[in-house]
mmCIF file of C-alpha atoms in Angstrom:
data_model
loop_
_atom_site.group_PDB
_atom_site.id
_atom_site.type_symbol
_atom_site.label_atom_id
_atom_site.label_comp_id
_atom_site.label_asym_id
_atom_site.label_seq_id
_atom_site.Cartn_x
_atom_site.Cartn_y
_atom_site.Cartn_z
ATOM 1 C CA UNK P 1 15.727 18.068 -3.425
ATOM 2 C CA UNK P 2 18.210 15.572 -4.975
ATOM 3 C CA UNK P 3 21.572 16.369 -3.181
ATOM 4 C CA UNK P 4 25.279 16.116 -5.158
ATOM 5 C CA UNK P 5 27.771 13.927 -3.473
ATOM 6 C CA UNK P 6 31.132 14.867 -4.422
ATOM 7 C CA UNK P 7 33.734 12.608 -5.617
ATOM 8 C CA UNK P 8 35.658 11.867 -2.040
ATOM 9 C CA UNK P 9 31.730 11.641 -0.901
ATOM 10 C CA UNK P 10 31.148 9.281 -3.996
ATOM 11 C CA UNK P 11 34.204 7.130 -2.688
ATOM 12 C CA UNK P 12 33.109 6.975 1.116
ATOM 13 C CA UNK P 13 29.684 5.259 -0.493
ATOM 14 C CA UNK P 14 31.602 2.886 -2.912
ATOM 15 C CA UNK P 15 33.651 1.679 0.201
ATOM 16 C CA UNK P 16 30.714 0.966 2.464
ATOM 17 C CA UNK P 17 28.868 -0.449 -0.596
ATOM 18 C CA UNK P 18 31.451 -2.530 -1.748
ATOM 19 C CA UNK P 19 31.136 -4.765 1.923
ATOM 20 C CA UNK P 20 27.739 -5.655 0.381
ATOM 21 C CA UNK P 21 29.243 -6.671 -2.551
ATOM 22 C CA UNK P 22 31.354 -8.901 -0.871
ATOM 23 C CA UNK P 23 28.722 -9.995 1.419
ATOM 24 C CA UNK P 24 26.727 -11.305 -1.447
ATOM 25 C CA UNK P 25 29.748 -13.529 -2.481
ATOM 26 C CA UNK P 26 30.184 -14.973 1.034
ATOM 27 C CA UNK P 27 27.042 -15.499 1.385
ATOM 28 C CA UNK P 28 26.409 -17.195 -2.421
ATOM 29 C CA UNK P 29 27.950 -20.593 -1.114
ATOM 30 C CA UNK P 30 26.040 -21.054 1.986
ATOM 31 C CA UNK P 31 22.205 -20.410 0.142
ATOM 32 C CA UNK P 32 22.042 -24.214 0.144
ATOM 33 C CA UNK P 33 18.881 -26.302 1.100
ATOM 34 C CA UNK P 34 18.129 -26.790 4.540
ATOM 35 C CA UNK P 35 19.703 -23.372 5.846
ATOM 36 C CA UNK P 36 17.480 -21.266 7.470
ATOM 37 C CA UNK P 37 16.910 -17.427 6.460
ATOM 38 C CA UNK P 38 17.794 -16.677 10.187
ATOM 39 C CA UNK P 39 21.288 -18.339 9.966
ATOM 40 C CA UNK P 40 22.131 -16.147 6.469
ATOM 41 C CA UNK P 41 20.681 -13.269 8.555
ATOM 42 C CA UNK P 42 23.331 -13.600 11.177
ATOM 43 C CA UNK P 43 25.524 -14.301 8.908
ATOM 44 C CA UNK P 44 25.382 -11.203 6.828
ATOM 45 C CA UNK P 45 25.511 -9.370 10.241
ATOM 46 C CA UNK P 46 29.073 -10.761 11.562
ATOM 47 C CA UNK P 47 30.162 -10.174 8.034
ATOM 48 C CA UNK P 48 29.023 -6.595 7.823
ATOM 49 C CA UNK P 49 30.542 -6.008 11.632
ATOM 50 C CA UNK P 50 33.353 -7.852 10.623
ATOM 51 C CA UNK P 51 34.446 -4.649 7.769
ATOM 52 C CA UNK P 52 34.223 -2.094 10.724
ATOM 53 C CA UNK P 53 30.127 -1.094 9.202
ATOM 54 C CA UNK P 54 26.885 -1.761 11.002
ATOM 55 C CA UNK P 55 23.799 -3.458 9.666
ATOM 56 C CA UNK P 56 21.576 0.014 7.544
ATOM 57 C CA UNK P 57 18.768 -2.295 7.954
ATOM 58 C CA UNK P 58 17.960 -3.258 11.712
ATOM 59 C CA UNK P 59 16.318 -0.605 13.471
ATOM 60 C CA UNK P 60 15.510 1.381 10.372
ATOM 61 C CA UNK P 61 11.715 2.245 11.070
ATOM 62 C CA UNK P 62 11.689 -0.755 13.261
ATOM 63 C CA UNK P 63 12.495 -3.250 11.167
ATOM 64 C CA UNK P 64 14.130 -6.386 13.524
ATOM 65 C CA UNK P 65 16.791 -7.975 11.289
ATOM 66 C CA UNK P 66 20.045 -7.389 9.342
ATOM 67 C CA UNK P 67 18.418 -8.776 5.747
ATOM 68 C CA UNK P 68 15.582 -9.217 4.237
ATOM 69 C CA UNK P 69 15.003 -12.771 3.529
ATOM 70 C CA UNK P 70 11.962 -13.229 0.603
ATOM 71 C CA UNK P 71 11.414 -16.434 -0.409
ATOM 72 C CA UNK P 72 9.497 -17.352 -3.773
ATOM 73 C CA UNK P 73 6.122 -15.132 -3.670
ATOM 74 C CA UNK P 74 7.494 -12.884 -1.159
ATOM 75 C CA UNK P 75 8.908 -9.234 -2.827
ATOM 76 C CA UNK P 76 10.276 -7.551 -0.413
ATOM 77 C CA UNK P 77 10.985 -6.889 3.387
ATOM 78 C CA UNK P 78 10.532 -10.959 4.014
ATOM 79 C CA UNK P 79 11.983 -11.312 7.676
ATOM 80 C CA UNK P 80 14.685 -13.886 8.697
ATOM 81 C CA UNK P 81 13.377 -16.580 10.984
ATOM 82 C CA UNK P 82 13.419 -20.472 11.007
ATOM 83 C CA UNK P 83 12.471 -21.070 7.931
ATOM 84 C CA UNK P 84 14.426 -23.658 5.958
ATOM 85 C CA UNK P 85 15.051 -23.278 2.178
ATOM 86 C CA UNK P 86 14.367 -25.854 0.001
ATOM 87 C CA UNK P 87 15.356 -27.533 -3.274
ATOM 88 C CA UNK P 88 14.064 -25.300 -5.708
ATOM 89 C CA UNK P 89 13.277 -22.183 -3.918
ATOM 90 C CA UNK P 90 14.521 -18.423 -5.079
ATOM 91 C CA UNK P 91 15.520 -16.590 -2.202
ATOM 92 C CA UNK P 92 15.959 -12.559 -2.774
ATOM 93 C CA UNK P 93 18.046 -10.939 -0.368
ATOM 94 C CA UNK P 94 18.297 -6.898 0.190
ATOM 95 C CA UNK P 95 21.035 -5.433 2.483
ATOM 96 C CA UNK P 96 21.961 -2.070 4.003
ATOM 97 C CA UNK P 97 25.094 -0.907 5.579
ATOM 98 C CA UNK P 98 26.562 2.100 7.301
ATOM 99 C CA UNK P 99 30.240 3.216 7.380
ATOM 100 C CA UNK P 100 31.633 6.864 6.952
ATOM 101 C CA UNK P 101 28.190 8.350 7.953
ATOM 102 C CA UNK P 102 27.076 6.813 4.440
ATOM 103 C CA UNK P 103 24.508 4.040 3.929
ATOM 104 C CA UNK P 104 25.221 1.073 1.162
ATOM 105 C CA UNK P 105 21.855 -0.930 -0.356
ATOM 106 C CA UNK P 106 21.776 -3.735 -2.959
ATOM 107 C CA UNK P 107 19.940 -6.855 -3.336
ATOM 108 C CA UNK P 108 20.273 -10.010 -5.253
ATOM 109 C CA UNK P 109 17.551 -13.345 -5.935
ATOM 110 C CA UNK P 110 19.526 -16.603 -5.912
ATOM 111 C CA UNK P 111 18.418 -19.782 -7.025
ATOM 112 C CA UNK P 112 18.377 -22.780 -4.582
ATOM 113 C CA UNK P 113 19.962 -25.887 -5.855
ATOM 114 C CA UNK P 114 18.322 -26.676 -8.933
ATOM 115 C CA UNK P 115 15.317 -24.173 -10.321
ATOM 116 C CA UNK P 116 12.710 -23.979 -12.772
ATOM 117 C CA UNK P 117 13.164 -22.707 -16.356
ATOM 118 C CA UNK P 118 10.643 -20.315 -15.544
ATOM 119 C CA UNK P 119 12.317 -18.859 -12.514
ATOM 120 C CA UNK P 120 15.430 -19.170 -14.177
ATOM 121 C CA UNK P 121 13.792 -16.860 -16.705
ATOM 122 C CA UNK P 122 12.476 -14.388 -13.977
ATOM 123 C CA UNK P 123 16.035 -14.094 -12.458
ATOM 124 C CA UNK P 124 17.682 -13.109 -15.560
ATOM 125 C CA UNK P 125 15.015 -10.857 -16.775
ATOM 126 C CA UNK P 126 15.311 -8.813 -13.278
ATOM 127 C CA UNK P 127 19.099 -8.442 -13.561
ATOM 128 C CA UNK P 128 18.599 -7.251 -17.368
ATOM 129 C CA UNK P 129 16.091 -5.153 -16.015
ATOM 130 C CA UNK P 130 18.212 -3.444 -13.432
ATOM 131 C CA UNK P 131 21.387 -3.139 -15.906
ATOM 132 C CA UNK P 132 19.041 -1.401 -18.668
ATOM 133 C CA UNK P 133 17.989 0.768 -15.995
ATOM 134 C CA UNK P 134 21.490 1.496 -14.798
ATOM 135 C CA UNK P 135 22.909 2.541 -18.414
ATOM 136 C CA UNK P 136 20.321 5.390 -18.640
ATOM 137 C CA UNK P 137 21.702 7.229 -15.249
ATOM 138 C CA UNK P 138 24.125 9.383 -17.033
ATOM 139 C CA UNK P 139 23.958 13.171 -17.253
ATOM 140 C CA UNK P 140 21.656 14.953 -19.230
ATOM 141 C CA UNK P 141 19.100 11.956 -19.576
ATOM 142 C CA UNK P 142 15.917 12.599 -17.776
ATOM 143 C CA UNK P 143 15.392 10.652 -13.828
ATOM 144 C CA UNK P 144 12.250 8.411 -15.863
ATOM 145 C CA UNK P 145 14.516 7.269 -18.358
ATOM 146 C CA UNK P 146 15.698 4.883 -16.168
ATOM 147 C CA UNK P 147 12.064 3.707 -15.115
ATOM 148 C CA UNK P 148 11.296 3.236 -18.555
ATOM 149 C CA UNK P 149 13.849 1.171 -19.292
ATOM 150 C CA UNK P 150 13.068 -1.033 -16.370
ATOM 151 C CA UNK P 151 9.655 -1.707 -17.742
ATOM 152 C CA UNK P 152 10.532 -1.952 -21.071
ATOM 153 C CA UNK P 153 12.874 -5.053 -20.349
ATOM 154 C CA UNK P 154 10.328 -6.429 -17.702
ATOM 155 C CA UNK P 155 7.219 -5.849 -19.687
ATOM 156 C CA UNK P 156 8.678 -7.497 -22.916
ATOM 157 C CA UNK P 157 9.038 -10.797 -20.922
ATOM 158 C CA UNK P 158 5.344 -10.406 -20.227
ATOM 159 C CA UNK P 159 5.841 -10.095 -16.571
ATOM 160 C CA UNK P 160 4.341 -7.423 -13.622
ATOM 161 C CA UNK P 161 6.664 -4.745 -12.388
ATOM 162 C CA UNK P 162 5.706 -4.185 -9.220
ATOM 163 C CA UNK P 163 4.498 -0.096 -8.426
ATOM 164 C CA UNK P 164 4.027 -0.091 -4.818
ATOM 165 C CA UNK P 165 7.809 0.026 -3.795
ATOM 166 C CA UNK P 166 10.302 2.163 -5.711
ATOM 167 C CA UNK P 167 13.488 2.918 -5.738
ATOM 168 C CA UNK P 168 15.582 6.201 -4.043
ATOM 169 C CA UNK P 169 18.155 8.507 -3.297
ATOM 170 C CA UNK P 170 20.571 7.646 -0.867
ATOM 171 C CA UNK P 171 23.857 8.673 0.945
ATOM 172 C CA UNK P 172 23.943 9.826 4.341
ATOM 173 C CA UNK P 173 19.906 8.852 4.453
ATOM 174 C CA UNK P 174 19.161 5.505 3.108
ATOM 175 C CA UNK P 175 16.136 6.998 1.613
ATOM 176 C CA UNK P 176 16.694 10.463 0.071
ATOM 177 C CA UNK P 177 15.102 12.168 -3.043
ATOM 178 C CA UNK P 178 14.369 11.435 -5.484
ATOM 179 C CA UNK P 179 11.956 8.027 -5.663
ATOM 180 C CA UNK P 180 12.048 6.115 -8.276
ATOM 181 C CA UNK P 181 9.874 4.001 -10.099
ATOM 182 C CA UNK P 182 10.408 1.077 -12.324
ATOM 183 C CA UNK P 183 8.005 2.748 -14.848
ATOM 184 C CA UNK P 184 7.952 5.712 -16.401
ATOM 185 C CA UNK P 185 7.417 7.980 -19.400
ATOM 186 C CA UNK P 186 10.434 8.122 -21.389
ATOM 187 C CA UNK P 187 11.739 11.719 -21.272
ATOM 188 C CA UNK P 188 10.424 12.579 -17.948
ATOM 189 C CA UNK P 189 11.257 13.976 -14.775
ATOM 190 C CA UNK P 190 14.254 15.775 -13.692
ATOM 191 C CA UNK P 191 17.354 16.140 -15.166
ATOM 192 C CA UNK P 192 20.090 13.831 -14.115
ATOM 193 C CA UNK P 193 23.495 15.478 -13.149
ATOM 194 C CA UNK P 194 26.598 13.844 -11.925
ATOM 195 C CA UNK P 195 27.231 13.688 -8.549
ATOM 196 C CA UNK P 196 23.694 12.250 -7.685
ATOM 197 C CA UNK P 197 23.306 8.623 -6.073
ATOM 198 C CA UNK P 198 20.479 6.183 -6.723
ATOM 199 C CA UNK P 199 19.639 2.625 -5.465
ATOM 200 C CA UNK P 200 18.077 1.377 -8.391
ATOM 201 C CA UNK P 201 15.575 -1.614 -8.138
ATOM 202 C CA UNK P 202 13.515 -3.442 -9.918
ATOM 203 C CA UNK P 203 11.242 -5.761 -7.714
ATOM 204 C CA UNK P 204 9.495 -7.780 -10.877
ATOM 205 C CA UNK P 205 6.888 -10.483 -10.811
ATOM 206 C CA UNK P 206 5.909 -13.609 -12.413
ATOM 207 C CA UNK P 207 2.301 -12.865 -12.759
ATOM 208 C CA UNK P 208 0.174 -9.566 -11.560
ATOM 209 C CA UNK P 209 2.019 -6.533 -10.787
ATOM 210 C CA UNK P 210 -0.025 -6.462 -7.750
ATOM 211 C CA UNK P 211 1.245 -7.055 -3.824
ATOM 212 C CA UNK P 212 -0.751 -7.107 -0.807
ATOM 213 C CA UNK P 213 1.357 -7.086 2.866
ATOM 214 C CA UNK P 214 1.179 -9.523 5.115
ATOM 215 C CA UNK P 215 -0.348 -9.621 8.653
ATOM 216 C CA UNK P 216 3.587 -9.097 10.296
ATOM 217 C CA UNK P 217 3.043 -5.567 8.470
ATOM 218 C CA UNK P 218 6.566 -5.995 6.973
ATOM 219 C CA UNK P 219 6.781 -9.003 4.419
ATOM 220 C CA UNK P 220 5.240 -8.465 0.784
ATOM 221 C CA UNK P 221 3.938 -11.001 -1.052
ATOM 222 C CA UNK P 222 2.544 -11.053 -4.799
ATOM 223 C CA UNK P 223 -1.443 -10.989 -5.056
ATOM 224 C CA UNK P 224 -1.617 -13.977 -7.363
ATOM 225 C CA UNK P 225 1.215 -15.878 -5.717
ATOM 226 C CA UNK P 226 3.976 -15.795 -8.086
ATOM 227 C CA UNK P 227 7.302 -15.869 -7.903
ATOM 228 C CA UNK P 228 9.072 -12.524 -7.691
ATOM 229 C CA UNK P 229 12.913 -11.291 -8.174
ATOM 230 C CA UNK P 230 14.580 -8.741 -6.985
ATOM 231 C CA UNK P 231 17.888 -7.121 -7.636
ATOM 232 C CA UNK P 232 19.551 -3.860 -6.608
ATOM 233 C CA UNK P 233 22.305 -1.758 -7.103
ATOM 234 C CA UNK P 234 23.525 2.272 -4.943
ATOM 235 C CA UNK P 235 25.040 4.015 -8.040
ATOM 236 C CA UNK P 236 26.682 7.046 -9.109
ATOM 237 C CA UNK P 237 26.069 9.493 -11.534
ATOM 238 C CA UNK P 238 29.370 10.538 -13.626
ATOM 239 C CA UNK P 239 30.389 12.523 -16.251
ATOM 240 C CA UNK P 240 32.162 8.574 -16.878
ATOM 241 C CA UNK P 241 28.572 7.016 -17.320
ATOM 242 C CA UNK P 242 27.147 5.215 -14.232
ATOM 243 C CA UNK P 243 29.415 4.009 -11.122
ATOM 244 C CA UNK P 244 28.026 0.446 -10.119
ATOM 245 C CA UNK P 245 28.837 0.630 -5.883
ATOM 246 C CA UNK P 246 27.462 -2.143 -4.449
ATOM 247 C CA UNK P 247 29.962 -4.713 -6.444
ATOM 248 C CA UNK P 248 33.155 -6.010 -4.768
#
């Protein structure tokens, strides 16, 4: 069942959320090469302490770090560790917090230093991708409407959306009903009504839409080795139109 926030609910979430906005502009400066994913890992925790939240991320299910860190053919769930980025590299970073009993997820893919046309490309077709998604969450439209949009944008650039992961619900749960795709039959699914709160994200490849996991049982990586982006945004549903969150 997809629960209804209520407004005062609605602006616990954009208070916790809005930390990870912030967080993603602290953090912007310091994605330089030759830092490490475990020093933006710690990072983003003393940041996220720092706001009186705790990490949404470590813990969950096991998982042993703050972020995750995935770096050029990784998708999602890449774990922080000694790695160094390099000249070149696009680093996608997904974040939880908790505050007010209510959990905050976004994610962004930067560029590091200087970057292919191509993954330039990627990058901006992701974020398109997630804002085409975002306009259809308004009442009345149907819960694939967004999906389809997603895949419309990403598909048109002749790249893979990836299947396997989807976005959710979430508010006192980071994942609550309903999932959601980033594909989709137009005019499908349930009806959207406001109140409701999604993390939207679109987790797009290069090449293949295909992932396999790796042998850490965590980090995904594209089949073919591509490069993947990934961005994310916790939304409301209003009778306004759609409540970006996760924005400082």
């Amino acid at each position: 069942m997809i629960s209804i926030k209520t407004k005062q609910e609605i602006e616990l979430m954009r208070d916790v959320n809005r930390i990870i906005g912030l967080l993603f502009e602290h953090l912007r400066p310091l994605i330089q090469p030759g830092i490490t994913t475990y020093e933006l890992d710690r990072e983003a925790e003393l940041f996220i302490r720092s706001h009186n939240a705790k990490p949404g991320f470590k813990g969950y299910r096991g998982y042993p770090a703050t972020i995750c860190a995935s770096v050029n053919n990784e998708v999602v769930h890449g774990i922080p560790g000694p790695r160094k980025l390099v000249e070149g590299d696009i680093i996608s970073i997904d974040v939880g917090a908790i505050k007010h009993g209510f959990n905050a997820d976004a994610a962004r893919t930067f560029p590091v230093g200087k970057i292919s046309e191509d993954a330039r490309r990627l990058i901006d077709v992701t974020k398109r991708a997630l804002d085409a998604g975002i306009d259809k969450a308004r009442p009345g439209n149907r819960l694939y409407d967004i999906s389809a949009a997603v895949q419309k944008v990403a598909e048109s650039a002749g790249y893979g959306i990836v299947r396997d992961f989807v976005g959710h619900g979430i508010g006192r749960n980071l994942h609550e009903d309903p999932q959601i795709p980033n594909f989709g039959k137009q005019g499908t699914g349930p009806v959207l009504k406001e109140g409701m709160t999604f993390a939207i994200e679109p987790m797009i490849n290069m090449g293949t839409w295909k992932v396999k996991i790796l042998n850490n049982g965590w980090t995904v990586v594209t089949a073919d080795g591509s490069l993947s982006a990934h961005f994310e945004n916790t939304i409301a549903i209003t009778n306004d139109g759609p409540y970006v969150l996760s924005v400082p």
